[in-house]
Short mmCIF file of the N, C-alpha and C atoms (twelve columns), coordinates in Angstrom:
data_MODEL
# 
_entry.id   MODEL 
# 
loop_
_atom_site.group_PDB 
_atom_site.id 
_atom_site.type_symbol 
_atom_site.label_atom_id 
_atom_site.label_alt_id 
_atom_site.label_comp_id 
_atom_site.label_asym_id 
_atom_site.label_seq_id 
_atom_site.Cartn_x 
_atom_site.Cartn_y 
_atom_site.Cartn_z 
_atom_site.pdbx_PDB_model_num 
ATOM 1   N N  . GLU A 1   2.760   32.989 -48.693 1 
ATOM 2   C CA . GLU A 1   3.444   33.585 -47.561 1 
ATOM 3   C C  . GLU A 1   2.453   33.789 -46.424 1 
ATOM 4   N N  . VAL A 2   2.847   33.375 -45.230 1 
ATOM 5   C CA . VAL A 2   1.992   33.508 -44.062 1 
ATOM 6   C C  . VAL A 2   1.958   34.967 -43.632 1 
ATOM 7   N N  . GLN A 3   0.742   35.515 -43.537 1 
ATOM 8   C CA . GLN A 3   0.549   36.867 -43.046 1 
ATOM 9   C C  . GLN A 3   -0.576  36.867 -42.028 1 
ATOM 10  N N  . LEU A 4   -0.403  37.649 -40.972 1 
ATOM 11  C CA . LEU A 4   -1.381  37.771 -39.908 1 
ATOM 12  C C  . LEU A 4   -1.631  39.234 -39.616 1 
ATOM 13  N N  . GLN A 5   -2.891  39.572 -39.371 1 
ATOM 14  C CA . GLN A 5   -3.256  40.930 -39.019 1 
ATOM 15  C C  . GLN A 5   -4.160  40.908 -37.791 1 
ATOM 16  N N  . ALA A 6   -3.642  41.392 -36.684 1 
ATOM 17  C CA . ALA A 6   -4.422  41.491 -35.462 1 
ATOM 18  C C  . ALA A 6   -5.162  42.821 -35.435 1 
ATOM 19  N N  . SER A 7   -6.386  42.798 -34.945 1 
ATOM 20  C CA . SER A 7   -7.193  43.999 -34.855 1 
ATOM 21  C C  . SER A 7   -8.224  43.832 -33.751 1 
ATOM 22  N N  . GLY A 8   -8.921  44.906 -33.437 1 
ATOM 23  C CA . GLY A 8   -10.006 44.867 -32.478 1 
ATOM 24  C C  . GLY A 8   -9.703  45.473 -31.125 1 
ATOM 25  N N  . GLY A 9   -8.485  45.914 -30.909 1 
ATOM 26  C CA . GLY A 9   -8.150  46.530 -29.641 1 
ATOM 27  C C  . GLY A 9   -8.807  47.884 -29.481 1 
ATOM 28  N N  . GLY A 10  -8.735  48.397 -28.271 1 
ATOM 29  C CA . GLY A 10  -9.318  49.690 -27.982 1 
ATOM 30  C C  . GLY A 10  -9.262  50.003 -26.511 1 
ATOM 31  N N  . LEU A 11  -9.978  51.037 -26.137 1 
ATOM 32  C CA . LEU A 11  -10.062 51.491 -24.757 1 
ATOM 33  C C  . LEU A 11  -11.421 51.110 -24.186 1 
ATOM 34  N N  . VAL A 12  -11.414 50.374 -23.083 1 
ATOM 35  C CA . VAL A 12  -12.654 49.952 -22.441 1 
ATOM 36  C C  . VAL A 12  -12.559 50.158 -20.939 1 
ATOM 37  N N  . GLN A 13  -13.722 50.239 -20.305 1 
ATOM 38  C CA . GLN A 13  -13.798 50.307 -18.862 1 
ATOM 39  C C  . GLN A 13  -13.595 48.927 -18.249 1 
ATOM 40  N N  . ALA A 14  -13.077 48.892 -17.036 1 
ATOM 41  C CA . ALA A 14  -12.987 47.631 -16.315 1 
ATOM 42  C C  . ALA A 14  -14.357 46.961 -16.257 1 
ATOM 43  N N  . GLY A 15  -14.365 45.659 -16.489 1 
ATOM 44  C CA . GLY A 15  -15.605 44.912 -16.556 1 
ATOM 45  C C  . GLY A 15  -16.183 44.791 -17.947 1 
ATOM 46  N N  . GLY A 16  -15.649 45.528 -18.892 1 
ATOM 47  C CA . GLY A 16  -16.126 45.485 -20.253 1 
ATOM 48  C C  . GLY A 16  -15.533 44.337 -21.047 1 
ATOM 49  N N  . SER A 17  -15.888 44.288 -22.329 1 
ATOM 50  C CA . SER A 17  -15.474 43.202 -23.208 1 
ATOM 51  C C  . SER A 17  -14.907 43.734 -24.510 1 
ATOM 52  N N  . LEU A 18  -14.022 42.958 -25.092 1 
ATOM 53  C CA . LEU A 18  -13.501 43.197 -26.426 1 
ATOM 54  C C  . LEU A 18  -13.333 41.857 -27.129 1 
ATOM 55  N N  . ARG A 19  -13.439 41.882 -28.444 1 
ATOM 56  C CA . ARG A 19  -13.108 40.714 -29.244 1 
ATOM 57  C C  . ARG A 19  -11.998 41.082 -30.210 1 
ATOM 58  N N  . LEU A 20  -10.853 40.443 -30.065 1 
ATOM 59  C CA . LEU A 20  -9.733  40.634 -30.961 1 
ATOM 60  C C  . LEU A 20  -9.813  39.642 -32.111 1 
ATOM 61  N N  . SER A 21  -9.403  40.080 -33.287 1 
ATOM 62  C CA . SER A 21  -9.393  39.236 -34.471 1 
ATOM 63  C C  . SER A 21  -7.972  39.044 -34.963 1 
ATOM 64  N N  . CYS A 22  -7.724  37.891 -35.559 1 
ATOM 65  C CA . CYS A 22  -6.441  37.573 -36.177 1 
ATOM 66  C C  . CYS A 22  -6.748  37.007 -37.553 1 
ATOM 67  N N  . ALA A 23  -6.680  37.853 -38.562 1 
ATOM 68  C CA . ALA A 23  -7.004  37.458 -39.925 1 
ATOM 69  C C  . ALA A 23  -5.770  36.895 -40.616 1 
ATOM 70  N N  . GLY A 24  -5.903  35.692 -41.137 1 
ATOM 71  C CA . GLY A 24  -4.806  35.043 -41.830 1 
ATOM 72  C C  . GLY A 24  -4.954  35.154 -43.334 1 
ATOM 73  N N  . SER A 25  -3.837  35.235 -44.010 1 
ATOM 74  C CA . SER A 25  -3.815  35.192 -45.463 1 
ATOM 75  C C  . SER A 25  -2.562  34.445 -45.912 1 
ATOM 76  N N  . GLY A 26  -2.650  33.807 -47.079 1 
ATOM 77  C CA . GLY A 26  -1.533  33.051 -47.602 1 
ATOM 78  C C  . GLY A 26  -1.386  31.663 -47.015 1 
ATOM 79  N N  . PHE A 27  -2.331  31.245 -46.199 1 
ATOM 80  C CA . PHE A 27  -2.289  29.920 -45.584 1 
ATOM 81  C C  . PHE A 27  -3.671  29.572 -45.070 1 
ATOM 82  N N  . ALA A 28  -3.870  28.298 -44.788 1 
ATOM 83  C CA . ALA A 28  -5.128  27.819 -44.235 1 
ATOM 84  C C  . ALA A 28  -5.017  27.803 -42.723 1 
ATOM 85  N N  . LEU A 29  -5.776  28.660 -42.078 1 
ATOM 86  C CA . LEU A 29  -5.661  28.823 -40.634 1 
ATOM 87  C C  . LEU A 29  -5.981  27.541 -39.874 1 
ATOM 88  N N  . ASP A 30  -6.873  26.723 -40.412 1 
ATOM 89  C CA . ASP A 30  -7.261  25.508 -39.697 1 
ATOM 90  C C  . ASP A 30  -6.152  24.465 -39.642 1 
ATOM 91  N N  . GLU A 31  -5.060  24.688 -40.349 1 
ATOM 92  C CA . GLU A 31  -3.921  23.778 -40.318 1 
ATOM 93  C C  . GLU A 31  -2.807  24.260 -39.393 1 
ATOM 94  N N  . TYR A 32  -3.045  25.346 -38.663 1 
ATOM 95  C CA . TYR A 32  -2.025  25.957 -37.825 1 
ATOM 96  C C  . TYR A 32  -2.464  26.028 -36.374 1 
ATOM 97  N N  . ALA A 33  -1.504  25.851 -35.488 1 
ATOM 98  C CA . ALA A 33  -1.721  26.186 -34.094 1 
ATOM 99  C C  . ALA A 33  -1.709  27.702 -33.937 1 
ATOM 100 N N  . ILE A 34  -2.502  28.212 -33.011 1 
ATOM 101 C CA . ILE A 34  -2.654  29.650 -32.814 1 
ATOM 102 C C  . ILE A 34  -2.389  30.000 -31.359 1 
ATOM 103 N N  . GLY A 35  -1.650  31.063 -31.153 1 
ATOM 104 C CA . GLY A 35  -1.442  31.589 -29.818 1 
ATOM 105 C C  . GLY A 35  -1.701  33.079 -29.777 1 
ATOM 106 N N  . TRP A 36  -2.240  33.536 -28.654 1 
ATOM 107 C CA . TRP A 36  -2.348  34.956 -28.364 1 
ATOM 108 C C  . TRP A 36  -1.363  35.291 -27.251 1 
ATOM 109 N N  . PHE A 37  -0.648  36.380 -27.438 1 
ATOM 110 C CA . PHE A 37  0.348   36.853 -26.494 1 
ATOM 111 C C  . PHE A 37  0.062   38.304 -26.150 1 
ATOM 112 N N  . ARG A 38  0.653   38.772 -25.075 1 
ATOM 113 C CA . ARG A 38  0.515   40.179 -24.733 1 
ATOM 114 C C  . ARG A 38  1.791   40.673 -24.079 1 
ATOM 115 N N  . GLN A 39  2.010   41.970 -24.224 1 
ATOM 116 C CA . GLN A 39  3.148   42.614 -23.595 1 
ATOM 117 C C  . GLN A 39  2.679   43.914 -22.957 1 
ATOM 118 N N  . ALA A 40  2.735   43.953 -21.642 1 
ATOM 119 C CA . ALA A 40  2.361   45.137 -20.893 1 
ATOM 120 C C  . ALA A 40  3.553   46.078 -20.791 1 
ATOM 121 N N  . PRO A 41  3.301   47.362 -20.537 1 
ATOM 122 C CA . PRO A 41  4.411   48.305 -20.412 1 
ATOM 123 C C  . PRO A 41  5.414   47.872 -19.349 1 
ATOM 124 N N  . GLY A 42  6.689   47.849 -19.726 1 
ATOM 125 C CA . GLY A 42  7.746   47.481 -18.808 1 
ATOM 126 C C  . GLY A 42  7.845   46.007 -18.492 1 
ATOM 127 N N  . LYS A 43  7.063   45.172 -19.170 1 
ATOM 128 C CA . LYS A 43  7.050   43.738 -18.901 1 
ATOM 129 C C  . LYS A 43  7.484   42.937 -20.123 1 
ATOM 130 N N  . ASP A 44  7.906   41.704 -19.891 1 
ATOM 131 C CA . ASP A 44  8.191   40.790 -20.989 1 
ATOM 132 C C  . ASP A 44  6.887   40.331 -21.640 1 
ATOM 133 N N  . ARG A 45  6.971   39.951 -22.900 1 
ATOM 134 C CA . ARG A 45  5.828   39.355 -23.572 1 
ATOM 135 C C  . ARG A 45  5.516   38.010 -22.935 1 
ATOM 136 N N  . GLU A 46  4.245   37.683 -22.834 1 
ATOM 137 C CA . GLU A 46  3.833   36.415 -22.264 1 
ATOM 138 C C  . GLU A 46  2.724   35.783 -23.094 1 
ATOM 139 N N  . GLY A 47  2.729   34.470 -23.144 1 
ATOM 140 C CA . GLY A 47  1.631   33.765 -23.777 1 
ATOM 141 C C  . GLY A 47  0.380   33.845 -22.924 1 
ATOM 142 N N  . VAL A 48  -0.762  33.985 -23.576 1 
ATOM 143 C CA . VAL A 48  -2.046  34.117 -22.897 1 
ATOM 144 C C  . VAL A 48  -2.913  32.885 -23.109 1 
ATOM 145 N N  . THR A 49  -3.071  32.483 -24.361 1 
ATOM 146 C CA . THR A 49  -3.911  31.338 -24.679 1 
ATOM 147 C C  . THR A 49  -3.459  30.714 -25.985 1 
ATOM 148 N N  . PHE A 50  -3.853  29.467 -26.188 1 
ATOM 149 C CA . PHE A 50  -3.360  28.653 -27.289 1 
ATOM 150 C C  . PHE A 50  -4.422  27.654 -27.690 1 
ATOM 151 N N  . ILE A 51  -4.502  27.383 -28.998 1 
ATOM 152 C CA . ILE A 51  -5.330  26.298 -29.495 1 
ATOM 153 C C  . ILE A 51  -4.478  25.453 -30.429 1 
ATOM 154 N N  . SER A 52  -4.517  24.152 -30.229 1 
ATOM 155 C CA . SER A 52  -3.652  23.226 -30.939 1 
ATOM 156 C C  . SER A 52  -4.149  22.967 -32.357 1 
ATOM 157 N N  . ASP A 53  -3.209  22.688 -33.254 1 
ATOM 158 C CA . ASP A 53  -3.560  22.234 -34.599 1 
ATOM 159 C C  . ASP A 53  -3.616  20.721 -34.693 1 
ATOM 160 N N  . SER A 54  -3.175  20.018 -33.659 1 
ATOM 161 C CA . SER A 54  -3.141  18.565 -33.681 1 
ATOM 162 C C  . SER A 54  -4.387  17.931 -33.074 1 
ATOM 163 N N  . ASP A 55  -4.912  18.508 -31.985 1 
ATOM 164 C CA . ASP A 55  -6.081  17.927 -31.338 1 
ATOM 165 C C  . ASP A 55  -7.118  18.958 -30.908 1 
ATOM 166 N N  . ASP A 56  -6.939  20.228 -31.262 1 
ATOM 167 C CA . ASP A 56  -7.860  21.331 -30.947 1 
ATOM 168 C C  . ASP A 56  -7.983  21.607 -29.460 1 
ATOM 169 N N  . SER A 57  -7.088  21.079 -28.668 1 
ATOM 170 C CA . SER A 57  -7.108  21.390 -27.250 1 
ATOM 171 C C  . SER A 57  -6.664  22.835 -27.029 1 
ATOM 172 N N  . THR A 58  -7.093  23.417 -25.919 1 
ATOM 173 C CA . THR A 58  -6.780  24.805 -25.600 1 
ATOM 174 C C  . THR A 58  -6.058  24.897 -24.272 1 
ATOM 175 N N  . PHE A 59  -5.397  26.015 -24.092 1 
ATOM 176 C CA . PHE A 59  -4.694  26.313 -22.863 1 
ATOM 177 C C  . PHE A 59  -4.866  27.788 -22.548 1 
ATOM 178 N N  . TYR A 60  -5.083  28.102 -21.278 1 
ATOM 179 C CA . TYR A 60  -5.191  29.476 -20.812 1 
ATOM 180 C C  . TYR A 60  -4.326  29.650 -19.575 1 
ATOM 181 N N  . VAL A 61  -3.618  30.762 -19.504 1 
ATOM 182 C CA . VAL A 61  -2.915  31.066 -18.276 1 
ATOM 183 C C  . VAL A 61  -3.946  31.398 -17.200 1 
ATOM 184 N N  . ASP A 62  -3.564  31.177 -15.950 1 
ATOM 185 C CA . ASP A 62  -4.515  31.303 -14.850 1 
ATOM 186 C C  . ASP A 62  -5.146  32.692 -14.766 1 
ATOM 187 N N  . SER A 63  -4.400  33.717 -15.128 1 
ATOM 188 C CA . SER A 63  -4.892  35.075 -14.973 1 
ATOM 189 C C  . SER A 63  -6.068  35.408 -15.890 1 
ATOM 190 N N  . VAL A 64  -6.262  34.632 -16.966 1 
ATOM 191 C CA . VAL A 64  -7.360  34.910 -17.893 1 
ATOM 192 C C  . VAL A 64  -8.377  33.784 -17.948 1 
ATOM 193 N N  . LYS A 65  -8.127  32.692 -17.288 1 
ATOM 194 C CA . LYS A 65  -9.017  31.535 -17.340 1 
ATOM 195 C C  . LYS A 65  -10.407 31.912 -16.848 1 
ATOM 196 N N  . GLY A 66  -11.411 31.536 -17.617 1 
ATOM 197 C CA . GLY A 66  -12.784 31.862 -17.290 1 
ATOM 198 C C  . GLY A 66  -13.247 33.198 -17.823 1 
ATOM 199 N N  . ARG A 67  -12.330 34.032 -18.285 1 
ATOM 200 C CA . ARG A 67  -12.672 35.343 -18.831 1 
ATOM 201 C C  . ARG A 67  -12.400 35.440 -20.327 1 
ATOM 202 N N  . PHE A 68  -11.349 34.782 -20.805 1 
ATOM 203 C CA . PHE A 68  -10.942 34.838 -22.206 1 
ATOM 204 C C  . PHE A 68  -11.267 33.516 -22.889 1 
ATOM 205 N N  . THR A 69  -11.600 33.583 -24.174 1 
ATOM 206 C CA . THR A 69  -11.872 32.398 -24.970 1 
ATOM 207 C C  . THR A 69  -11.211 32.541 -26.334 1 
ATOM 208 N N  . ILE A 70  -10.479 31.518 -26.751 1 
ATOM 209 C CA . ILE A 70  -9.884  31.486 -28.080 1 
ATOM 210 C C  . ILE A 70  -10.717 30.565 -28.968 1 
ATOM 211 N N  . PHE A 71  -10.975 30.988 -30.195 1 
ATOM 212 C CA . PHE A 71  -11.701 30.142 -31.129 1 
ATOM 213 C C  . PHE A 71  -11.382 30.549 -32.554 1 
ATOM 214 N N  . ARG A 72  -11.752 29.679 -33.484 1 
ATOM 215 C CA . ARG A 72  -11.514 29.891 -34.911 1 
ATOM 216 C C  . ARG A 72  -12.834 29.998 -35.662 1 
ATOM 217 N N  . ASP A 73  -12.818 30.746 -36.745 1 
ATOM 218 C CA . ASP A 73  -13.855 30.684 -37.761 1 
ATOM 219 C C  . ASP A 73  -13.134 30.333 -39.056 1 
ATOM 220 N N  . ASN A 74  -13.112 29.055 -39.383 1 
ATOM 221 C CA . ASN A 74  -12.336 28.607 -40.527 1 
ATOM 222 C C  . ASN A 74  -12.868 29.154 -41.850 1 
ATOM 223 N N  . ALA A 75  -14.173 29.377 -41.934 1 
ATOM 224 C CA . ALA A 75  -14.748 29.935 -43.156 1 
ATOM 225 C C  . ALA A 75  -14.212 31.329 -43.439 1 
ATOM 226 N N  . LYS A 76  -13.890 32.073 -42.397 1 
ATOM 227 C CA . LYS A 76  -13.330 33.416 -42.539 1 
ATOM 228 C C  . LYS A 76  -11.815 33.434 -42.422 1 
ATOM 229 N N  . ASN A 77  -11.209 32.271 -42.194 1 
ATOM 230 C CA . ASN A 77  -9.765  32.165 -42.006 1 
ATOM 231 C C  . ASN A 77  -9.274  33.137 -40.935 1 
ATOM 232 N N  . THR A 78  -10.026 33.201 -39.849 1 
ATOM 233 C CA . THR A 78  -9.769  34.165 -38.789 1 
ATOM 234 C C  . THR A 78  -9.859  33.493 -37.427 1 
ATOM 235 N N  . ALA A 79  -8.938  33.836 -36.556 1 
ATOM 236 C CA . ALA A 79  -8.988  33.420 -35.165 1 
ATOM 237 C C  . ALA A 79  -9.405  34.604 -34.306 1 
ATOM 238 N N  . TYR A 80  -9.957  34.313 -33.130 1 
ATOM 239 C CA . TYR A 80  -10.483 35.353 -32.264 1 
ATOM 240 C C  . TYR A 80  -10.032 35.133 -30.832 1 
ATOM 241 N N  . LEU A 81  -9.977  36.222 -30.114 1 
ATOM 242 C CA . LEU A 81  -9.819  36.194 -28.672 1 
ATOM 243 C C  . LEU A 81  -10.951 37.013 -28.071 1 
ATOM 244 N N  . GLN A 82  -11.927 36.331 -27.488 1 
ATOM 245 C CA . GLN A 82  -13.016 36.997 -26.794 1 
ATOM 246 C C  . GLN A 82  -12.574 37.276 -25.366 1 
ATOM 247 N N  . MET A 83  -12.587 38.534 -24.980 1 
ATOM 248 C CA . MET A 83  -12.129 38.955 -23.663 1 
ATOM 249 C C  . MET A 83  -13.298 39.581 -22.919 1 
ATOM 250 N N  . ASN A 84  -13.697 38.961 -21.817 1 
ATOM 251 C CA . ASN A 84  -14.789 39.448 -20.987 1 
ATOM 252 C C  . ASN A 84  -14.272 39.821 -19.610 1 
ATOM 253 N N  . ASN A 85  -15.042 40.648 -18.923 1 
ATOM 254 C CA . ASN A 85  -14.689 41.080 -17.569 1 
ATOM 255 C C  . ASN A 85  -13.245 41.571 -17.504 1 
ATOM 256 N N  . LEU A 86  -12.921 42.478 -18.389 1 
ATOM 257 C CA . LEU A 86  -11.548 42.971 -18.477 1 
ATOM 258 C C  . LEU A 86  -11.140 43.730 -17.225 1 
ATOM 259 N N  . LYS A 87  -9.868  43.603 -16.899 1 
ATOM 260 C CA . LYS A 87  -9.284  44.237 -15.731 1 
ATOM 261 C C  . LYS A 87  -8.158  45.173 -16.162 1 
ATOM 262 N N  . PRO A 88  -7.840  46.181 -15.357 1 
ATOM 263 C CA . PRO A 88  -6.731  47.066 -15.722 1 
ATOM 264 C C  . PRO A 88  -5.426  46.325 -15.987 1 
ATOM 265 N N  . GLU A 89  -5.174  45.233 -15.291 1 
ATOM 266 C CA . GLU A 89  -3.951  44.479 -15.513 1 
ATOM 267 C C  . GLU A 89  -3.920  43.739 -16.848 1 
ATOM 268 N N  . ASP A 90  -5.036  43.731 -17.576 1 
ATOM 269 C CA . ASP A 90  -5.053  43.178 -18.926 1 
ATOM 270 C C  . ASP A 90  -4.509  44.159 -19.957 1 
ATOM 271 N N  . THR A 91  -4.260  45.385 -19.561 1 
ATOM 272 C CA . THR A 91  -3.747  46.392 -20.484 1 
ATOM 273 C C  . THR A 91  -2.409  45.950 -21.059 1 
ATOM 274 N N  . ALA A 92  -2.326  45.890 -22.380 1 
ATOM 275 C CA . ALA A 92  -1.124  45.410 -23.058 1 
ATOM 276 C C  . ALA A 92  -1.327  45.524 -24.557 1 
ATOM 277 N N  . VAL A 93  -0.235  45.352 -25.288 1 
ATOM 278 C CA . VAL A 93  -0.311  45.109 -26.717 1 
ATOM 279 C C  . VAL A 93  -0.486  43.607 -26.905 1 
ATOM 280 N N  . TYR A 94  -1.515  43.222 -27.646 1 
ATOM 281 C CA . TYR A 94  -1.825  41.817 -27.866 1 
ATOM 282 C C  . TYR A 94  -1.378  41.398 -29.262 1 
ATOM 283 N N  . TYR A 95  -0.735  40.239 -29.340 1 
ATOM 284 C CA . TYR A 95  -0.192  39.711 -30.581 1 
ATOM 285 C C  . TYR A 95  -0.789  38.342 -30.887 1 
ATOM 286 N N  . CYS A 96  -1.039  38.099 -32.149 1 
ATOM 287 C CA . CYS A 96  -1.437  36.790 -32.641 1 
ATOM 288 C C  . CYS A 96  -0.231  36.128 -33.286 1 
ATOM 289 N N  . ALA A 97  -0.061  34.840 -33.056 1 
ATOM 290 C CA . ALA A 97  1.024   34.088 -33.655 1 
ATOM 291 C C  . ALA A 97  0.527   32.700 -34.032 1 
ATOM 292 N N  . VAL A 98  1.146   32.096 -35.057 1 
ATOM 293 C CA . VAL A 98  0.759   30.764 -35.516 1 
ATOM 294 C C  . VAL A 98  1.993   29.945 -35.828 1 
ATOM 295 N N  . ASP A 99  1.768   28.634 -35.905 1 
ATOM 296 C CA . ASP A 99  2.825   27.716 -36.305 1 
ATOM 297 C C  . ASP A 99  2.194   26.515 -36.996 1 
ATOM 298 N N  . ASP A 100 2.876   25.978 -38.005 1 
ATOM 299 C CA . ASP A 100 2.336   24.862 -38.770 1 
ATOM 300 C C  . ASP A 100 2.854   23.506 -38.320 1 
ATOM 301 N N  . ASP A 101 3.648   23.467 -37.280 1 
ATOM 302 C CA . ASP A 101 4.052   22.197 -36.706 1 
ATOM 303 C C  . ASP A 101 2.886   21.582 -35.947 1 
ATOM 304 N N  . GLN A 102 2.972   20.282 -35.723 1 
ATOM 305 C CA . GLN A 102 1.968   19.600 -34.928 1 
ATOM 306 C C  . GLN A 102 2.275   19.858 -33.456 1 
ATOM 307 N N  . MET A 103 1.577   20.838 -32.885 1 
ATOM 308 C CA . MET A 103 1.866   21.287 -31.534 1 
ATOM 309 C C  . MET A 103 0.691   21.027 -30.617 1 
ATOM 310 N N  . ALA A 104 0.963   20.334 -29.541 1 
ATOM 311 C CA . ALA A 104 0.003   20.133 -28.474 1 
ATOM 312 C C  . ALA A 104 0.333   21.083 -27.332 1 
ATOM 313 N N  . VAL A 105 -0.572  21.166 -26.370 1 
ATOM 314 C CA . VAL A 105 -0.343  22.021 -25.212 1 
ATOM 315 C C  . VAL A 105 0.970   21.660 -24.528 1 
ATOM 316 N N  . SER A 106 1.240   20.368 -24.424 1 
ATOM 317 C CA . SER A 106 2.473   19.935 -23.787 1 
ATOM 318 C C  . SER A 106 3.705   20.437 -24.523 1 
ATOM 319 N N  . ASP A 107 3.593   20.654 -25.825 1 
ATOM 320 C CA . ASP A 107 4.725   21.130 -26.614 1 
ATOM 321 C C  . ASP A 107 5.027   22.601 -26.349 1 
ATOM 322 N N  . ILE A 108 3.996   23.440 -26.280 1 
ATOM 323 C CA . ILE A 108 4.257   24.865 -26.083 1 
ATOM 324 C C  . ILE A 108 4.866   25.129 -24.724 1 
ATOM 325 N N  . LEU A 109 4.547   24.318 -23.755 1 
ATOM 326 C CA . LEU A 109 5.075   24.518 -22.412 1 
ATOM 327 C C  . LEU A 109 6.552   24.158 -22.318 1 
ATOM 328 N N  . LEU A 110 7.101   23.526 -23.335 1 
ATOM 329 C CA . LEU A 110 8.533   23.250 -23.390 1 
ATOM 330 C C  . LEU A 110 9.330   24.456 -23.869 1 
ATOM 331 N N  . HIS A 111 8.655   25.452 -24.444 1 
ATOM 332 C CA . HIS A 111 9.305   26.641 -24.959 1 
ATOM 333 C C  . HIS A 111 9.152   27.797 -23.989 1 
ATOM 334 N N  . GLY A 112 9.899   28.844 -24.251 1 
ATOM 335 C CA . GLY A 112 9.808   30.020 -23.407 1 
ATOM 336 C C  . GLY A 112 8.450   30.680 -23.480 1 
ATOM 337 N N  . GLU A 113 8.034   31.310 -22.377 1 
ATOM 338 C CA . GLU A 113 6.717   31.927 -22.311 1 
ATOM 339 C C  . GLU A 113 6.573   33.124 -23.241 1 
ATOM 340 N N  . THR A 114 7.679   33.650 -23.753 1 
ATOM 341 C CA . THR A 114 7.619   34.805 -24.632 1 
ATOM 342 C C  . THR A 114 7.189   34.455 -26.049 1 
ATOM 343 N N  . TYR A 115 7.287   33.154 -26.439 1 
ATOM 344 C CA . TYR A 115 6.947   32.818 -27.815 1 
ATOM 345 C C  . TYR A 115 6.303   31.455 -28.004 1 
ATOM 346 N N  . TRP A 116 6.411   30.545 -27.040 1 
ATOM 347 C CA . TRP A 116 5.794   29.222 -27.103 1 
ATOM 348 C C  . TRP A 116 6.136   28.457 -28.379 1 
ATOM 349 N N  . GLY A 117 7.257   28.749 -28.987 1 
ATOM 350 C CA . GLY A 117 7.681   28.053 -30.190 1 
ATOM 351 C C  . GLY A 117 7.019   28.520 -31.473 1 
ATOM 352 N N  . MET A 118 6.244   29.602 -31.428 1 
ATOM 353 C CA . MET A 118 5.551   30.096 -32.614 1 
ATOM 354 C C  . MET A 118 6.518   30.778 -33.575 1 
ATOM 355 N N  . ASN A 119 6.341   30.529 -34.861 1 
ATOM 356 C CA . ASN A 119 7.255   31.040 -35.875 1 
ATOM 357 C C  . ASN A 119 6.751   32.246 -36.643 1 
ATOM 358 N N  . TYR A 120 5.438   32.457 -36.712 1 
ATOM 359 C CA . TYR A 120 4.863   33.535 -37.516 1 
ATOM 360 C C  . TYR A 120 4.057   34.458 -36.629 1 
ATOM 361 N N  . TRP A 121 4.303   35.754 -36.776 1 
ATOM 362 C CA . TRP A 121 3.719   36.745 -35.879 1 
ATOM 363 C C  . TRP A 121 3.040   37.870 -36.645 1 
ATOM 364 N N  . GLY A 122 1.933   38.322 -36.117 1 
ATOM 365 C CA . GLY A 122 1.266   39.490 -36.647 1 
ATOM 366 C C  . GLY A 122 1.650   40.739 -35.881 1 
ATOM 367 N N  . GLN A 123 1.191   41.863 -36.373 1 
ATOM 368 C CA . GLN A 123 1.384   43.126 -35.688 1 
ATOM 369 C C  . GLN A 123 0.396   43.229 -34.538 1 
ATOM 370 N N  . GLY A 124 0.833   43.777 -33.442 1 
ATOM 371 C CA . GLY A 124 0.009   43.826 -32.256 1 
ATOM 372 C C  . GLY A 124 -1.105  44.844 -32.330 1 
ATOM 373 N N  . THR A 125 -2.085  44.677 -31.437 1 
ATOM 374 C CA . THR A 125 -3.179  45.620 -31.285 1 
ATOM 375 C C  . THR A 125 -3.285  46.004 -29.814 1 
ATOM 376 N N  . GLN A 126 -3.446  47.294 -29.551 1 
ATOM 377 C CA . GLN A 126 -3.415  47.813 -28.192 1 
ATOM 378 C C  . GLN A 126 -4.754  47.626 -27.498 1 
ATOM 379 N N  . VAL A 127 -4.711  47.077 -26.297 1 
ATOM 380 C CA . VAL A 127 -5.875  46.972 -25.425 1 
ATOM 381 C C  . VAL A 127 -5.582  47.771 -24.165 1 
ATOM 382 N N  . THR A 128 -6.443  48.718 -23.856 1 
ATOM 383 C CA . THR A 128 -6.291  49.534 -22.662 1 
ATOM 384 C C  . THR A 128 -7.572  49.440 -21.841 1 
ATOM 385 N N  . VAL A 129 -7.430  49.069 -20.579 1 
ATOM 386 C CA . VAL A 129 -8.569  48.910 -19.680 1 
ATOM 387 C C  . VAL A 129 -8.438  49.939 -18.575 1 
ATOM 388 N N  . SER A 130 -9.395  50.820 -18.484 1 
ATOM 389 C CA . SER A 130 -9.379  51.870 -17.481 1 
ATOM 390 C C  . SER A 130 -10.099 51.418 -16.218 1 
ATOM 391 N N  . SER A 131 -9.668  51.953 -15.087 1 
ATOM 392 C CA . SER A 131 -10.272 51.614 -13.814 1 
ATOM 393 C C  . SER A 131 -11.385 52.579 -13.455 1 
# 
């Protein structure tokens, strides 16, 4: 059974950094596409970044490009979201999601921004950035 556990959130000052973790169990993470999503207060959930299971290509929304990095550690069966130069507008609950279909960047963009076609979701972790 696919299980995901997101962790690593917290309270940081603007300009600070956090690394979020997405620990997988019951499946091999290197065989799945991974997406990070966030939902700010009063806003819809949105996709933030994605790494493909078909060609390892990545995608970042413009608001985080150059500041956030998605990567895997297959030995630990864990995915990460490294967040640098955090801004108050990054404040949100962050969610990790995966899918075992062969998904390229072009595929996720065919789905709604709230889920990008991902089928398995972990529990969110709160990130709060103070000004």
